PDB file of C-alpha atoms in Angstrom:
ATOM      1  CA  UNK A  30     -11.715 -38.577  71.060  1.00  0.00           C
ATOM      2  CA  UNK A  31     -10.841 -41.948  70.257  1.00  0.00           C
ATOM      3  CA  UNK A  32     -13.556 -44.078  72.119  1.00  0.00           C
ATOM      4  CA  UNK A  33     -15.903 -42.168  69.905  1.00  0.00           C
ATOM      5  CA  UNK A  34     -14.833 -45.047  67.084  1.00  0.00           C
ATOM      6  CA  UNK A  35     -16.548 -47.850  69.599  1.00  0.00           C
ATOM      7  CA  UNK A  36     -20.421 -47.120  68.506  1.00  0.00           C
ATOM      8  CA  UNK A  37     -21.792 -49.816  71.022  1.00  0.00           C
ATOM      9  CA  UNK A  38     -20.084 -48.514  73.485  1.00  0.00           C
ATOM     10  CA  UNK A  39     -22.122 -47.717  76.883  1.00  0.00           C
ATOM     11  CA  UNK A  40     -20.085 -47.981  80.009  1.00  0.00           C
ATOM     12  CA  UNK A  41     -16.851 -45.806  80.289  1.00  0.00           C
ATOM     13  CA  UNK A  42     -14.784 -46.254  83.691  1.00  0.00           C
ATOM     14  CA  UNK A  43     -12.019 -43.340  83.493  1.00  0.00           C
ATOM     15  CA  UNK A  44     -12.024 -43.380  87.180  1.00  0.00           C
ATOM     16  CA  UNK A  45      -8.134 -42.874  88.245  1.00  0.00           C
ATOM     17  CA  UNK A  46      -7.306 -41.559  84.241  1.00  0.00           C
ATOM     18  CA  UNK A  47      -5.421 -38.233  84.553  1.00  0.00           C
ATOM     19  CA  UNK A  48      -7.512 -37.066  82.042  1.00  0.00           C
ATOM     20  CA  UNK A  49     -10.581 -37.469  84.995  1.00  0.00           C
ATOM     21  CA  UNK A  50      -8.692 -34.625  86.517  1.00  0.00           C
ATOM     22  CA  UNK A  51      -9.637 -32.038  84.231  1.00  0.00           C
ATOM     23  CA  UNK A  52     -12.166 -29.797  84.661  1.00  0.00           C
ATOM     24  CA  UNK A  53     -14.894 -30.252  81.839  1.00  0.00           C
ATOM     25  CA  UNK A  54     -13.819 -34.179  81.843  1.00  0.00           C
ATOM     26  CA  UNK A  55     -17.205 -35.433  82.555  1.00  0.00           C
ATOM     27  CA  UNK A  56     -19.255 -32.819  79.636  1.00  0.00           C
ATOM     28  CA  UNK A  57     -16.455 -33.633  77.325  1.00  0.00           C
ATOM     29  CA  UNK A  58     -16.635 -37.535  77.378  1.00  0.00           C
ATOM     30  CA  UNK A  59     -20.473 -37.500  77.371  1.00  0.00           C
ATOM     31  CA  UNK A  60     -20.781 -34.940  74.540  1.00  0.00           C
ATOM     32  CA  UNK A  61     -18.147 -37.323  72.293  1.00  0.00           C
ATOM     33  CA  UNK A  62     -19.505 -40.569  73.117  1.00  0.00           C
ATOM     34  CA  UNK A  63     -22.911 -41.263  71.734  1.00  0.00           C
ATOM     35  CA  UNK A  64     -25.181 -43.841  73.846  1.00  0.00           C
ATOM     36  CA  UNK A  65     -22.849 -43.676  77.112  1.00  0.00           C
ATOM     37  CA  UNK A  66     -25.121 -45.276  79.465  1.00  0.00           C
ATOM     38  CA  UNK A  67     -22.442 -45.258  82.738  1.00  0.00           C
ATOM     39  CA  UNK A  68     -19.459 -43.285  83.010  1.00  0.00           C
ATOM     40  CA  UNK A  69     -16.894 -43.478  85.992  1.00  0.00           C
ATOM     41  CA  UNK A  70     -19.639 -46.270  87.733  1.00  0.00           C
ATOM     42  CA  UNK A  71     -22.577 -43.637  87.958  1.00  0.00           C
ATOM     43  CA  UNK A  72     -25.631 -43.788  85.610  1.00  0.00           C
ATOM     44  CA  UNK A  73     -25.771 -40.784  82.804  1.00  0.00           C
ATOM     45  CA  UNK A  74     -29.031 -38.924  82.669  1.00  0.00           C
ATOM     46  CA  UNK A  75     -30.004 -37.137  79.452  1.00  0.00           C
ATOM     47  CA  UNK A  76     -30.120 -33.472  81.009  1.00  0.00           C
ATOM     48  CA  UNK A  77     -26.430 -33.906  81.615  1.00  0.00           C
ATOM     49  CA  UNK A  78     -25.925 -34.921  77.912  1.00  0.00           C
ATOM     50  CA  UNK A  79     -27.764 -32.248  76.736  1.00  0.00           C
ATOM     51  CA  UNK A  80     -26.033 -30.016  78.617  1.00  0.00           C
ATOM     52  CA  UNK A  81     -22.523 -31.149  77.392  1.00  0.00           C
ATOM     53  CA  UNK A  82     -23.836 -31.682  73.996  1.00  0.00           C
ATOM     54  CA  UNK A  83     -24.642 -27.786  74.321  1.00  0.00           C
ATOM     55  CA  UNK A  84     -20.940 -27.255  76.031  1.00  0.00           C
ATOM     56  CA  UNK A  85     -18.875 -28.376  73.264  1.00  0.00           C
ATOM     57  CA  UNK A  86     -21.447 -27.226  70.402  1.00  0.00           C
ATOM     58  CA  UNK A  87     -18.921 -26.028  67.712  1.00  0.00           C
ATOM     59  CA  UNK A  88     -16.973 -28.913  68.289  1.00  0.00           C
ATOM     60  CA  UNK A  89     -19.937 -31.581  67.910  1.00  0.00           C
ATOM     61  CA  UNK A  90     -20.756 -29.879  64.772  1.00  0.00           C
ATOM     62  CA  UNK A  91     -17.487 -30.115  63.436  1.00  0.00           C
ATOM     63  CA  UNK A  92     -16.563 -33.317  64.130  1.00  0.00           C
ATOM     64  CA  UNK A  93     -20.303 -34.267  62.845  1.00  0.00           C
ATOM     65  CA  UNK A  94     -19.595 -33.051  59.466  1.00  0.00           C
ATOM     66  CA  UNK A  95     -15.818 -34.641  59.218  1.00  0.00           C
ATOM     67  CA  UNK A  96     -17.772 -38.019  60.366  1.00  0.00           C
ATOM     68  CA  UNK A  97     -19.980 -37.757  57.576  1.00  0.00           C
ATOM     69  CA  UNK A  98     -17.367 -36.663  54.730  1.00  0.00           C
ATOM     70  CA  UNK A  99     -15.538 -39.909  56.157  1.00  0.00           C
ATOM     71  CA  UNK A 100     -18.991 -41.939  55.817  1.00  0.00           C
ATOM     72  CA  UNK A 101     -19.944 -40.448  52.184  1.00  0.00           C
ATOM     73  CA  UNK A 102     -15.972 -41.685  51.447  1.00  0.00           C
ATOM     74  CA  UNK A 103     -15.761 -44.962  53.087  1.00  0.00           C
ATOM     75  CA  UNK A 104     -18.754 -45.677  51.558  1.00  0.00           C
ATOM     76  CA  UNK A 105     -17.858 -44.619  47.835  1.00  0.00           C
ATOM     77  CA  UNK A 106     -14.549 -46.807  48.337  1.00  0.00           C
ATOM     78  CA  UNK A 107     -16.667 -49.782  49.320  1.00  0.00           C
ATOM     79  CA  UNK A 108     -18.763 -49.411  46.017  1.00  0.00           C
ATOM     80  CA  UNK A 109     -15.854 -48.954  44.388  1.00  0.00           C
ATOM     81  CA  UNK A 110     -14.191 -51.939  45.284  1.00  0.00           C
ATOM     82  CA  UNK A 111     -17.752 -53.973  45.383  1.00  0.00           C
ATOM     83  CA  UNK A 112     -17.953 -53.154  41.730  1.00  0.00           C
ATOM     84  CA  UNK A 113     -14.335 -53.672  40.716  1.00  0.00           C
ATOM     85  CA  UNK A 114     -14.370 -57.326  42.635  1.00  0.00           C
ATOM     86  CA  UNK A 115     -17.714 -57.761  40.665  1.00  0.00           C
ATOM     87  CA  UNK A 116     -15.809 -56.698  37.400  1.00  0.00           C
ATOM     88  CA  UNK A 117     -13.226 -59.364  37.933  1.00  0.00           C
ATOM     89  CA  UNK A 118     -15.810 -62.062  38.825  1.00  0.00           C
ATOM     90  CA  UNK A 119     -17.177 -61.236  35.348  1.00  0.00           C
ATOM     91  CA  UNK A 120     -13.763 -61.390  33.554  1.00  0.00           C
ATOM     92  CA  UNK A 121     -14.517 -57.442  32.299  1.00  0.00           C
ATOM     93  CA  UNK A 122     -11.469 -56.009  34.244  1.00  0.00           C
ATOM     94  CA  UNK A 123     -10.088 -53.294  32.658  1.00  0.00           C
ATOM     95  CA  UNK A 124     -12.679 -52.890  29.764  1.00  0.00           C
ATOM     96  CA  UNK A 125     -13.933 -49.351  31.668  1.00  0.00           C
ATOM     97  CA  UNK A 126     -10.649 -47.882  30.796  1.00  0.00           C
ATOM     98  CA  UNK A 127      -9.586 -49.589  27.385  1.00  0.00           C
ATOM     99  CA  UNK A 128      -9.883 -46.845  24.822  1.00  0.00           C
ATOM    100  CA  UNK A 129      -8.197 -44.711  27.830  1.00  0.00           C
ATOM    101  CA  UNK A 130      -5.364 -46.793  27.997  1.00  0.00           C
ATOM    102  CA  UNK A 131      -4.504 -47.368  24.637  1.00  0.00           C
ATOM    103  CA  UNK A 132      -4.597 -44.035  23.994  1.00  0.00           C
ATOM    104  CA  UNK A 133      -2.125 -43.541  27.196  1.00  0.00           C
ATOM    105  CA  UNK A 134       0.318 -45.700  25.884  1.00  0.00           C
ATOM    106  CA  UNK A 135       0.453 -44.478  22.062  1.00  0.00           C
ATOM    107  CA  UNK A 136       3.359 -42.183  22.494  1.00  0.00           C
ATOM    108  CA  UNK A 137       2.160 -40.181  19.178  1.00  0.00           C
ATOM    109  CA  UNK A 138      -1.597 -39.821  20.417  1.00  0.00           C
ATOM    110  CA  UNK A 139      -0.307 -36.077  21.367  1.00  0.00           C
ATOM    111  CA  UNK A 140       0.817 -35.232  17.772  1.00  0.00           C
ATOM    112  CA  UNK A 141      -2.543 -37.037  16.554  1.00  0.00           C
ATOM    113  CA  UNK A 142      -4.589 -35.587  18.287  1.00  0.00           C
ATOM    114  CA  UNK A 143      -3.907 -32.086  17.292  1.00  0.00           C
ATOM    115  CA  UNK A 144      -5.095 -32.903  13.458  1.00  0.00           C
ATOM    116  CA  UNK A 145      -8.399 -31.330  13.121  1.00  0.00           C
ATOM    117  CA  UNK A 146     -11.342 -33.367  12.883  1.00  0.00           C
ATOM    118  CA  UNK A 147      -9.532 -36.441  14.690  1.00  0.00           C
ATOM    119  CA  UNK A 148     -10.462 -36.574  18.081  1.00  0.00           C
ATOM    120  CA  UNK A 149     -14.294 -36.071  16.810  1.00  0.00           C
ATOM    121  CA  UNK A 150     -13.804 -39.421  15.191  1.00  0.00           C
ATOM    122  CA  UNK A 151     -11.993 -40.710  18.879  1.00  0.00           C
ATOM    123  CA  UNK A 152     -14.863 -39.674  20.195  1.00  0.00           C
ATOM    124  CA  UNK A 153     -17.701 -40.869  18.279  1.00  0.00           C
ATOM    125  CA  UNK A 154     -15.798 -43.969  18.929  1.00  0.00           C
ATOM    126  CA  UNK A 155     -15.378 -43.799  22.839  1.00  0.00           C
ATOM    127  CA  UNK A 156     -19.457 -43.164  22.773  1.00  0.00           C
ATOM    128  CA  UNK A 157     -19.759 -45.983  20.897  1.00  0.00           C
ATOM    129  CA  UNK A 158     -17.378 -48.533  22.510  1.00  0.00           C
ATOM    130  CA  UNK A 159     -19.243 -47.117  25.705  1.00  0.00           C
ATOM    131  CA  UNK A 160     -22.349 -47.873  24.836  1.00  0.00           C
ATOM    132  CA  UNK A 161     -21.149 -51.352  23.560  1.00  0.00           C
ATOM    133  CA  UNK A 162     -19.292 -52.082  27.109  1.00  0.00           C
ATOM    134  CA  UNK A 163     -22.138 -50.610  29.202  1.00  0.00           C
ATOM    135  CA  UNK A 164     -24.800 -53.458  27.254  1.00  0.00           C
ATOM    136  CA  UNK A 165     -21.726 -55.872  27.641  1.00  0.00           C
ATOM    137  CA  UNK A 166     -21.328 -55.461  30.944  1.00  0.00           C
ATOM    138  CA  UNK A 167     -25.142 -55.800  31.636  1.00  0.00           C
ATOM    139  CA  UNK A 168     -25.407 -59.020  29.653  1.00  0.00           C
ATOM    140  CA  UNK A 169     -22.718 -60.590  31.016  1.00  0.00           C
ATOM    141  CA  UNK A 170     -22.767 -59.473  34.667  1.00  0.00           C
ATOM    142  CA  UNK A 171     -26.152 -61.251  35.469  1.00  0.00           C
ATOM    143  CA  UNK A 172     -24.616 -64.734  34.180  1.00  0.00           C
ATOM    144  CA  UNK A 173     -21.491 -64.221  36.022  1.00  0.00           C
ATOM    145  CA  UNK A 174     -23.179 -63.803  39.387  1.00  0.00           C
ATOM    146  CA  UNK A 175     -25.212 -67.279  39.855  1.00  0.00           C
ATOM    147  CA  UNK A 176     -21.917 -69.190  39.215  1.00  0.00           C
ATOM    148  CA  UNK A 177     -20.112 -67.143  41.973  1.00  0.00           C
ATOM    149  CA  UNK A 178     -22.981 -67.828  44.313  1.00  0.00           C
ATOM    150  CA  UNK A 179     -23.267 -71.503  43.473  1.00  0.00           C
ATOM    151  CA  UNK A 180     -19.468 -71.816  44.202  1.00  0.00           C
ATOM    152  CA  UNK A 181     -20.338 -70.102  47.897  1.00  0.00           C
ATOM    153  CA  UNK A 182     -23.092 -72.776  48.404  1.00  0.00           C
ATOM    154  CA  UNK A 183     -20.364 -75.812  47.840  1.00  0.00           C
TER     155      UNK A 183
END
C-alpha cells in the first residue's frame, strides 16, 4: 500500500475512494498503516487492529521482511556513501582499490599471473599495501575531520 511509506501518518479520510467500496477496505488499510489513529472520520480502536493485523497475517509478514531487507540495504548504501564522502574529504579516494586497479588495467596481468609462485608475491604485497592503507587511512582520517567541521562552523 503506498500510504504505508508516510510513518507519521495518523488520520486517513478514504471516505468517497472507490477503493472504500471493497469489502475488507477498512481491515486492509488498518493492518498496512501502522499508528492510524482515525480512518474515514471515526476513531480506530486496537481490537479492530488486531483483528486486521490477524486478517492479512501472511501478508504483514511478508511485507515485514521485504521492509527490513530494504532497511538492512538503505542503510548499507548510506554507510557506503558516508564513508566514501569521508574518503574524499581525506583526499584517500581510490586508495581501497589501487593494487585492484592496476592490476585491471595491465592487459598482461592474465599471462602473469599464471607463472607459479607470482601471485604469492601479489599477494604478500596486497596484505601489505593493506595493512599500510588501513594505518594510513586511520592517521590521516582523524586530521581530515576537524578541518571539515571548522569549515561548517564559518
Amino acid at each position: 500500500m503506498y500510504l504505508r511509506q508516510f510513518r507519521k501518518l495518523r488520520l486517513v479520510n478514504l471516505a468517497g475512494n472507490p477503493i472504500a467500496a471493497a469489502a475488507d477496505y477498512r481491515s486492509y488499510v488498518l493492518s498496512h498503516i501502522k499508528d492510524l489513529t482515525y480512518l474515514d472520520y471515526r476513531r480506530v480502536n486496537a481490537a479492530d487492529v488486531a483483528a486486521a493485523v490477524e486478517q492479512h497475517q501472511d501478508e504483514m509478514i511478508e511485507l515485514g521482511e521485504k521492509e527490513a531487507t530494504e532497511a538492512v540495504a538503505e542503510k548499507e548504501s548510506a554507510e557506503t556513501a558516508a564513508h566514501a564522502a569521508l574518503m574524499k574529504e581525506a583526499n584517500l579516494e581510490g586508495i581501497e582499490t589501487l593494487l585492484e586497479d592496476m592490476v585491471k588495467a595491465d592487459v598482461e596481468w592474465s599471462k602473469l599471473s599464471q607463472i607459479p609462485g607470482l601471485v604469492d608475491g601479489w599477494t604478500d604485497v596486497k596484505d601489505k599495501v593493506g595493512i599500510a592503507t588501513e594505518e594510513f587511512k586511520a592517521r590521516s582520517t582523524p586530521h581530515a575531520m576537524p578541518t571539515v567541521s571548522c569549515m561548517a562552523k564559518a
